[in-house]
Amino acid sequence: ALHQLYYDPNIENKNLAQKWLMQAQVSPQAWHFSWLLLNMDKVPEIQYFGASALHIKISRYWNDIPADQYESLKSQLFTHITRFASGSKIVLTRLCVALASLALSMMPEAWPCAVADMVRMFQAEDSNVDGRARCLALLELLTVLPEEFQTSRLPQYRKGQVRSVLAQECGSVFPLLEQLLQQQDSPGFIKQKVLKCFSSWVQLEIPLMDCENLIQAAFTSLQDPELFDTAVEAVVNAISQPDAQRYVNTLLKLIPPVLGLQEQLRQAVQSGDMETSHGICRIAVALGENHSRALLDQVEHWQSFLALVNMIMFCTGIPGHYPVNETTSSLTLTFWYTLQDDILSFEPDKQAVYQQVYRPVYFQLVDVLLHKAQFPSDEEYGFWSSDEKEQFRIYRVDISDTLMYVYEMLGAELLSSLYDKLGRLLTNTEQPSTWQHTEALLYGFQSIAETIDVNYSDVVPGLIGLIPRISISNVQLADTVMFTIGALSEWLADHPVMINNVLPLVLQALGNPELSISSVSTLKKICRECKYDLPPYAANIVAVSQEVLMKQIHKTSQCMWLMQALGFLLSALQVEEILKNLHSLITPYIQQLEKLADETPNPSNKLAIIHILGLLSNLFTTLDISHHDDDHESTEVKKLPVQQGPNPVVVVLQQVFQLIQKVLSKWLNDAQVVESVCAIFEKSVKTLLDDFAPMVPQLCEMLGQMYSTIPQASAIDLTRQLVHIFAHEPAHFPPIKALFLLVTSVTLTLFQQGPRDHPDIVDSFMQLLAQALKRKPDLFLCSNLDVKAVFQCGVLSLKFPEAPTVKASCGFFTELLPRCGEIAPVGQVVHENGKVLLQAVLEGVGGQASRSLMDHFAEILFALNKHCFSYLSIWIKEAMQQDGFPSARISPEQKETFSQQILSRERVNKRRVKEMVKEFTLLCRGLHGTEYTADY
């Protein structure tokens, strides 16, 4: 089987072998064959499998091993490790992991001084194996021991017990490691192994002062290029352990050696040695970030901590462009967050002192970050790969987030300083600045204005005045100008006289495909925030937008955003103005659609149809003359007179209704086209609400015809939307009721033919039924609604493999069961068929359904309990009497306990019912008490 796994070219044979081997590894015979596979005449791959099988048996099946065999197992493992000390490295590691697992399970009772024993065993003279090989084997064993502890499956109480035993045993390990590091004749590879071993042990929360000598030795090792990486790892791990902050004196002793690395750091930067500068930076950041609070508290040592902060500042501003010439600066950003949080968490007096020291540092940080955010020269940027450009984009977003955070510390003064710098740059005629410099300052401004309310800032008017003076020579700068204007759109709404300063720039940019995202999103923001001040510019905005749409300058998603922008813009005009603009905007598309409707369906005209339908639905998403979405402040100030007559959207929809029907008739088979048609109406209904009423009769008729011909989920979703909005409107509800009954009867027929191929339709249908019960329960009183058939469909849906469908079915029953009392047909069906529902729920809990759905099943049990208690107590008894139900893994006693729990007093507590179901499903699946359930 192993030969097949490693050497057979046929992938199916490999998979079969792997499956068989995995079963073999956990079989009782593994105890026997593992040792045979470890024979010295086998190849390493086969020996490795033997060692792995041993580890699996020891770590997962510890309880199968009789206590009187512990000792022989231990000595066999020691023998094999010694034998492999100069053999295959991968097999040696696996054997060490197996012995480590054994030691963890035996500590402390069955093997009191395990670690000291290991050290002693390997230090004993053994003439067959040379000293270095023995030393390496011991170091390997000591390194994997804490690692195996971190991933072990020990129960929680044992974990704590073993951790403290191991922490005490470091007394047997650290002196040995120190000795090996200090010996002159220790070869490099031994020292490397020692540092790795130390790295592994510090993660056991060993007191920092016990690690002091080894940390100092690791600092010394940083001078040796061969040991540098491993020494960095060791120092960082030691400093970063959460427990370290208790040892403030040791932390203070660590600042001088960290500061002592500055010369090595400068040389590395000068010679372009990125690995070394990266490693040193990691050490400085680990000390600063993990312990800034503890070190700030040592007021008398403020200068040495400030020196560390300045060293980290050097790392933030390290020369070169990220990520091409350096990758270090990004490591430092979280440090600045942490330091600021810690300073701002002091009481006012202490905070004032620290603000005095650190405000200048943070102003310097802003300069450094904006310098790092600058684009390289156009020529250099041209050579960057797309991956490097993307990393740089993400890096700039991180800088932007940091600047936004720093605003909390520096406040309005930060904006003033950015504005002054930008003003000096743009007005200095002697020294023309680079576009990169201008762009970075604007980017800083945009970062802050995007999330922080700058309405009270006195520098924004000046900034809006400066923007038109920027000579825009390239795409990156133009993008940032656009995004900055977008970030100031709320400010413009409060200062409408300034709109004309920037709007022409935005409209001009719309014609440039390279500025597609920034110009369209900025126009959308301005139209959303400033719509009541835009009527004077509306004609111009519509004309420019129409032109770019016709020229097809933008990709699909930007076209959709542009339509949303126009929807916001038109919402603030008078009705006749809206209709006039809509006419000119939509007519070209309607003509195109008429042409497409006559063509024979094919893939390319399908895309064109979906595009046009998408444009219409995005326009209708935001075109809202009743101003449902306005916030109250602006509506009070600028409320328009109430509109008379039909809503413009309804007027347009009625004009194009027949055309849409014509398109549908040809594309009824195509779910995407049907979805796009439904989206137009769904978006319009959501925006218009009651104003949509005139459209209800013809839409219901169309949906009925559509759904009867070819059922599609999107038609049910739109029906659900109509039920939701018009449920309480006696005048408009009759056609919706007729549609609801039609959809129900068509779907019931679909269930008779076999619904398995349509999980999406079943999902949407269940959601429709739940919505009907919620908003208009008396729909279930209709004589021509077959409540029993609907109930049975719900039970069937609970057994679908698709989780969303099952969730929707649970939602239906959670709405249905509370109606047992008030709606006679529902009560009757539940009392006659409830046992079938309970059976399906218990099957799901028993293991048929995904574990993520258990809370939803628990909701059904909770509702049954609350509304059909007397029936439930009989049903659950009968169901649980079936052998092997709901799972063969469950004993009659466990079933009895669960039934009693469900019927107990605690049944009124929904949270407890959910806990009972979770507990029971784990028992049914044989997972109770395993590591799978730790996070469940």
PDB file of N, CA, C and O in Angstrom, residues 842-886:
ATOM      1  N   LEU A 842     -36.232  15.318  14.512  1.00  0.00           N
ATOM      2  CA  LEU A 842     -35.320  14.440  15.258  1.00  0.00           C
ATOM      3  C   LEU A 842     -34.322  13.753  14.324  1.00  0.00           C
ATOM      4  O   LEU A 842     -33.171  13.540  14.687  1.00  0.00           O
ATOM      5  N   GLU A 843     -34.756  13.430  13.086  1.00  0.00           N
ATOM      6  CA  GLU A 843     -33.807  12.855  12.117  1.00  0.00           C
ATOM      7  C   GLU A 843     -32.684  13.844  11.828  1.00  0.00           C
ATOM      8  O   GLU A 843     -31.508  13.482  11.747  1.00  0.00           O
ATOM      9  N   GLY A 844     -33.061  15.111  11.638  1.00  0.00           N
ATOM     10  CA  GLY A 844     -32.050  16.154  11.380  1.00  0.00           C
ATOM     11  C   GLY A 844     -31.081  16.273  12.534  1.00  0.00           C
ATOM     12  O   GLY A 844     -29.854  16.283  12.347  1.00  0.00           O
ATOM     13  N   VAL A 845     -31.642  16.306  13.759  1.00  0.00           N
ATOM     14  CA  VAL A 845     -30.787  16.422  14.956  1.00  0.00           C
ATOM     15  C   VAL A 845     -29.945  15.163  15.114  1.00  0.00           C
ATOM     16  O   VAL A 845     -28.782  15.208  15.523  1.00  0.00           O
ATOM     17  N   GLY A 846     -30.516  14.019  14.716  1.00  0.00           N
ATOM     18  CA  GLY A 846     -29.820  12.732  14.862  1.00  0.00           C
ATOM     19  C   GLY A 846     -28.621  12.590  13.945  1.00  0.00           C
ATOM     20  O   GLY A 846     -27.881  11.626  14.055  1.00  0.00           O
ATOM     21  N   GLY A 847     -28.434  13.524  13.016  1.00  0.00           N
ATOM     22  CA  GLY A 847     -27.233  13.454  12.179  1.00  0.00           C
ATOM     23  C   GLY A 847     -27.502  13.634  10.695  1.00  0.00           C
ATOM     24  O   GLY A 847     -26.575  13.721   9.900  1.00  0.00           O
ATOM     25  N   GLN A 848     -28.792  13.718  10.297  1.00  0.00           N
ATOM     26  CA  GLN A 848     -29.083  13.866   8.864  1.00  0.00           C
ATOM     27  C   GLN A 848     -28.740  15.274   8.370  1.00  0.00           C
ATOM     28  O   GLN A 848     -28.411  15.476   7.213  1.00  0.00           O
ATOM     29  N   ALA A 849     -28.874  16.279   9.270  1.00  0.00           N
ATOM     30  CA  ALA A 849     -28.693  17.671   8.825  1.00  0.00           C
ATOM     31  C   ALA A 849     -27.361  18.225   9.338  1.00  0.00           C
ATOM     32  O   ALA A 849     -26.780  17.706  10.290  1.00  0.00           O
ATOM     33  N   SER A 850     -26.911  19.299   8.696  1.00  0.00           N
ATOM     34  CA  SER A 850     -25.645  19.931   9.090  1.00  0.00           C
ATOM     35  C   SER A 850     -25.737  20.455  10.524  1.00  0.00           C
ATOM     36  O   SER A 850     -26.792  20.953  10.950  1.00  0.00           O
ATOM     37  N   ARG A 851     -24.613  20.359  11.250  1.00  0.00           N
ATOM     38  CA  ARG A 851     -24.628  20.815  12.657  1.00  0.00           C
ATOM     39  C   ARG A 851     -24.909  22.303  12.773  1.00  0.00           C
ATOM     40  O   ARG A 851     -25.393  22.785  13.790  1.00  0.00           O
ATOM     41  N   SER A 852     -24.632  23.060  11.689  1.00  0.00           N
ATOM     42  CA  SER A 852     -24.848  24.508  11.775  1.00  0.00           C
ATOM     43  C   SER A 852     -26.337  24.854  11.855  1.00  0.00           C
ATOM     44  O   SER A 852     -26.702  25.984  12.148  1.00  0.00           O
ATOM     45  N   LEU A 853     -27.202  23.867  11.572  1.00  0.00           N
ATOM     46  CA  LEU A 853     -28.645  24.148  11.543  1.00  0.00           C
ATOM     47  C   LEU A 853     -29.345  23.828  12.865  1.00  0.00           C
ATOM     48  O   LEU A 853     -30.551  23.991  12.976  1.00  0.00           O
ATOM     49  N   MET A 854     -28.593  23.350  13.857  1.00  0.00           N
ATOM     50  CA  MET A 854     -29.246  22.849  15.076  1.00  0.00           C
ATOM     51  C   MET A 854     -30.089  23.912  15.793  1.00  0.00           C
ATOM     52  O   MET A 854     -31.143  23.615  16.318  1.00  0.00           O
ATOM     53  N   ASP A 855     -29.609  25.159  15.786  1.00  0.00           N
ATOM     54  CA  ASP A 855     -30.397  26.210  16.448  1.00  0.00           C
ATOM     55  C   ASP A 855     -31.766  26.367  15.784  1.00  0.00           C
ATOM     56  O   ASP A 855     -32.772  26.632  16.448  1.00  0.00           O
ATOM     57  N   HIS A 856     -31.800  26.184  14.450  1.00  0.00           N
ATOM     58  CA  HIS A 856     -33.075  26.347  13.734  1.00  0.00           C
ATOM     59  C   HIS A 856     -34.022  25.195  14.058  1.00  0.00           C
ATOM     60  O   HIS A 856     -35.225  25.395  14.221  1.00  0.00           O
ATOM     61  N   PHE A 857     -33.467  23.972  14.159  1.00  0.00           N
ATOM     62  CA  PHE A 857     -34.310  22.837  14.566  1.00  0.00           C
ATOM     63  C   PHE A 857     -34.815  23.041  16.008  1.00  0.00           C
ATOM     64  O   PHE A 857     -35.944  22.704  16.331  1.00  0.00           O
ATOM     65  N   ALA A 858     -33.942  23.592  16.843  1.00  0.00           N
ATOM     66  CA  ALA A 858     -34.334  23.833  18.238  1.00  0.00           C
ATOM     67  C   ALA A 858     -35.521  24.802  18.292  1.00  0.00           C
ATOM     68  O   ALA A 858     -36.416  24.666  19.136  1.00  0.00           O
ATOM     69  N   GLU A 859     -35.548  25.776  17.364  1.00  0.00           N
ATOM     70  CA  GLU A 859     -36.674  26.740  17.337  1.00  0.00           C
ATOM     71  C   GLU A 859     -37.999  25.998  17.084  1.00  0.00           C
ATOM     72  O   GLU A 859     -39.032  26.353  17.653  1.00  0.00           O
ATOM     73  N   ILE A 860     -37.962  24.971  16.202  1.00  0.00           N
ATOM     74  CA  ILE A 860     -39.207  24.221  15.927  1.00  0.00           C
ATOM     75  C   ILE A 860     -39.635  23.471  17.192  1.00  0.00           C
ATOM     76  O   ILE A 860     -40.800  23.480  17.581  1.00  0.00           O
ATOM     77  N   LEU A 861     -38.671  22.818  17.857  1.00  0.00           N
ATOM     78  CA  LEU A 861     -39.007  22.082  19.093  1.00  0.00           C
ATOM     79  C   LEU A 861     -39.585  23.038  20.136  1.00  0.00           C
ATOM     80  O   LEU A 861     -40.552  22.714  20.834  1.00  0.00           O
ATOM     81  N   PHE A 862     -38.989  24.216  20.219  1.00  0.00           N
ATOM     82  CA  PHE A 862     -39.450  25.214  21.186  1.00  0.00           C
ATOM     83  C   PHE A 862     -40.909  25.601  20.882  1.00  0.00           C
ATOM     84  O   PHE A 862     -41.757  25.686  21.766  1.00  0.00           O
ATOM     85  N   ALA A 863     -41.199  25.811  19.579  1.00  0.00           N
ATOM     86  CA  ALA A 863     -42.556  26.210  19.183  1.00  0.00           C
ATOM     87  C   ALA A 863     -43.548  25.062  19.411  1.00  0.00           C
ATOM     88  O   ALA A 863     -44.677  25.282  19.872  1.00  0.00           O
ATOM     89  N   LEU A 864     -43.150  23.816  19.100  1.00  0.00           N
ATOM     90  CA  LEU A 864     -44.034  22.661  19.350  1.00  0.00           C
ATOM     91  C   LEU A 864     -44.381  22.587  20.841  1.00  0.00           C
ATOM     92  O   LEU A 864     -45.524  22.350  21.221  1.00  0.00           O
ATOM     93  N   ASN A 865     -43.349  22.777  21.659  1.00  0.00           N
ATOM     94  CA  ASN A 865     -43.497  22.731  23.102  1.00  0.00           C
ATOM     95  C   ASN A 865     -44.482  23.772  23.604  1.00  0.00           C
ATOM     96  O   ASN A 865     -45.282  23.534  24.493  1.00  0.00           O
ATOM     97  N   LYS A 866     -44.377  24.957  23.007  1.00  0.00           N
ATOM     98  CA  LYS A 866     -45.156  26.097  23.500  1.00  0.00           C
ATOM     99  C   LYS A 866     -46.611  25.990  23.043  1.00  0.00           C
ATOM    100  O   LYS A 866     -47.533  26.371  23.772  1.00  0.00           O
ATOM    101  N   HIS A 867     -46.809  25.469  21.798  1.00  0.00           N
ATOM    102  CA  HIS A 867     -48.152  25.551  21.223  1.00  0.00           C
ATOM    103  C   HIS A 867     -48.854  24.202  21.095  1.00  0.00           C
ATOM    104  O   HIS A 867     -50.037  24.167  20.794  1.00  0.00           O
ATOM    105  N   CYS A 868     -48.133  23.068  21.278  1.00  0.00           N
ATOM    106  CA  CYS A 868     -48.788  21.748  21.172  1.00  0.00           C
ATOM    107  C   CYS A 868     -48.229  20.827  22.246  1.00  0.00           C
ATOM    108  O   CYS A 868     -47.878  19.673  21.954  1.00  0.00           O
ATOM    109  N   PHE A 869     -48.104  21.302  23.465  1.00  0.00           N
ATOM    110  CA  PHE A 869     -47.353  20.548  24.483  1.00  0.00           C
ATOM    111  C   PHE A 869     -47.946  19.161  24.733  1.00  0.00           C
ATOM    112  O   PHE A 869     -47.242  18.154  24.767  1.00  0.00           O
ATOM    113  N   SER A 870     -49.293  19.096  24.876  1.00  0.00           N
ATOM    114  CA  SER A 870     -49.891  17.800  25.243  1.00  0.00           C
ATOM    115  C   SER A 870     -49.657  16.767  24.135  1.00  0.00           C
ATOM    116  O   SER A 870     -49.429  15.592  24.399  1.00  0.00           O
ATOM    117  N   TYR A 871     -49.692  17.237  22.868  1.00  0.00           N
ATOM    118  CA  TYR A 871     -49.421  16.313  21.755  1.00  0.00           C
ATOM    119  C   TYR A 871     -47.948  15.908  21.740  1.00  0.00           C
ATOM    120  O   TYR A 871     -47.597  14.757  21.538  1.00  0.00           O
ATOM    121  N   LEU A 872     -47.074  16.899  21.948  1.00  0.00           N
ATOM    122  CA  LEU A 872     -45.631  16.644  21.849  1.00  0.00           C
ATOM    123  C   LEU A 872     -45.197  15.547  22.815  1.00  0.00           C
ATOM    124  O   LEU A 872     -44.399  14.678  22.474  1.00  0.00           O
ATOM    125  N   SER A 873     -45.757  15.560  24.035  1.00  0.00           N
ATOM    126  CA  SER A 873     -45.300  14.591  25.035  1.00  0.00           C
ATOM    127  C   SER A 873     -45.639  13.158  24.586  1.00  0.00           C
ATOM    128  O   SER A 873     -44.907  12.218  24.878  1.00  0.00           O
ATOM    129  N   ILE A 874     -46.757  13.001  23.835  1.00  0.00           N
ATOM    130  CA  ILE A 874     -47.094  11.654  23.321  1.00  0.00           C
ATOM    131  C   ILE A 874     -46.191  11.328  22.122  1.00  0.00           C
ATOM    132  O   ILE A 874     -45.615  10.241  22.038  1.00  0.00           O
ATOM    133  N   TRP A 875     -46.067  12.306  21.182  1.00  0.00           N
ATOM    134  CA  TRP A 875     -45.300  12.066  19.943  1.00  0.00           C
ATOM    135  C   TRP A 875     -43.845  11.695  20.240  1.00  0.00           C
ATOM    136  O   TRP A 875     -43.293  10.794  19.639  1.00  0.00           O
ATOM    137  N   ILE A 876     -43.225  12.405  21.177  1.00  0.00           N
ATOM    138  CA  ILE A 876     -41.784  12.207  21.401  1.00  0.00           C
ATOM    139  C   ILE A 876     -41.552  10.815  21.990  1.00  0.00           C
ATOM    140  O   ILE A 876     -40.583  10.132  21.662  1.00  0.00           O
ATOM    141  N   LYS A 877     -42.499  10.390  22.832  1.00  0.00           N
ATOM    142  CA  LYS A 877     -42.400   9.056  23.431  1.00  0.00           C
ATOM    143  C   LYS A 877     -42.448   7.988  22.339  1.00  0.00           C
ATOM    144  O   LYS A 877     -41.620   7.073  22.277  1.00  0.00           O
ATOM    145  N   GLU A 878     -43.448   8.154  21.442  1.00  0.00           N
ATOM    146  CA  GLU A 878     -43.619   7.157  20.372  1.00  0.00           C
ATOM    147  C   GLU A 878     -42.401   7.146  19.443  1.00  0.00           C
ATOM    148  O   GLU A 878     -41.904   6.081  19.059  1.00  0.00           O
ATOM    149  N   ALA A 879     -41.917   8.340  19.098  1.00  0.00           N
ATOM    150  CA  ALA A 879     -40.790   8.428  18.149  1.00  0.00           C
ATOM    151  C   ALA A 879     -39.551   7.766  18.737  1.00  0.00           C
ATOM    152  O   ALA A 879     -38.840   7.015  18.055  1.00  0.00           O
ATOM    153  N   MET A 880     -39.308   8.019  20.014  1.00  0.00           N
ATOM    154  CA  MET A 880     -38.064   7.540  20.624  1.00  0.00           C
ATOM    155  C   MET A 880     -38.090   6.032  20.878  1.00  0.00           C
ATOM    156  O   MET A 880     -37.070   5.442  21.210  1.00  0.00           O
ATOM    157  N   GLN A 881     -39.288   5.397  20.768  1.00  0.00           N
ATOM    158  CA  GLN A 881     -39.344   3.944  21.000  1.00  0.00           C
ATOM    159  C   GLN A 881     -38.769   3.156  19.818  1.00  0.00           C
ATOM    160  O   GLN A 881     -38.472   1.974  19.942  1.00  0.00           O
ATOM    161  N   GLN A 882     -38.611   3.825  18.650  1.00  0.00           N
ATOM    162  CA  GLN A 882     -38.080   3.106  17.473  1.00  0.00           C
ATOM    163  C   GLN A 882     -36.616   2.759  17.723  1.00  0.00           C
ATOM    164  O   GLN A 882     -35.845   3.593  18.182  1.00  0.00           O
ATOM    165  N   ASP A 883     -36.241   1.530  17.356  1.00  0.00           N
ATOM    166  CA  ASP A 883     -34.845   1.106  17.533  1.00  0.00           C
ATOM    167  C   ASP A 883     -33.918   1.909  16.634  1.00  0.00           C
ATOM    168  O   ASP A 883     -34.238   2.154  15.468  1.00  0.00           O
ATOM    169  N   GLY A 884     -32.755   2.295  17.184  1.00  0.00           N
ATOM    170  CA  GLY A 884     -31.738   2.993  16.376  1.00  0.00           C
ATOM    171  C   GLY A 884     -32.178   4.365  15.893  1.00  0.00           C
ATOM    172  O   GLY A 884     -31.556   4.943  15.004  1.00  0.00           O
ATOM    173  N   PHE A 885     -33.249   4.917  16.459  1.00  0.00           N
ATOM    174  CA  PHE A 885     -33.717   6.256  16.048  1.00  0.00           C
ATOM    175  C   PHE A 885     -33.488   7.230  17.197  1.00  0.00           C
ATOM    176  O   PHE A 885     -33.743   6.876  18.346  1.00  0.00           O
ATOM    177  N   PRO A 886     -33.040   8.454  16.972  1.00  0.00           N
ATOM    178  CA  PRO A 886     -32.665   9.021  15.664  1.00  0.00           C
ATOM    179  C   PRO A 886     -31.233   8.670  15.256  1.00  0.00           C
ATOM    180  O   PRO A 886     -30.779   9.142  14.219  1.00  0.00           O
TER     181      PRO A 886
END
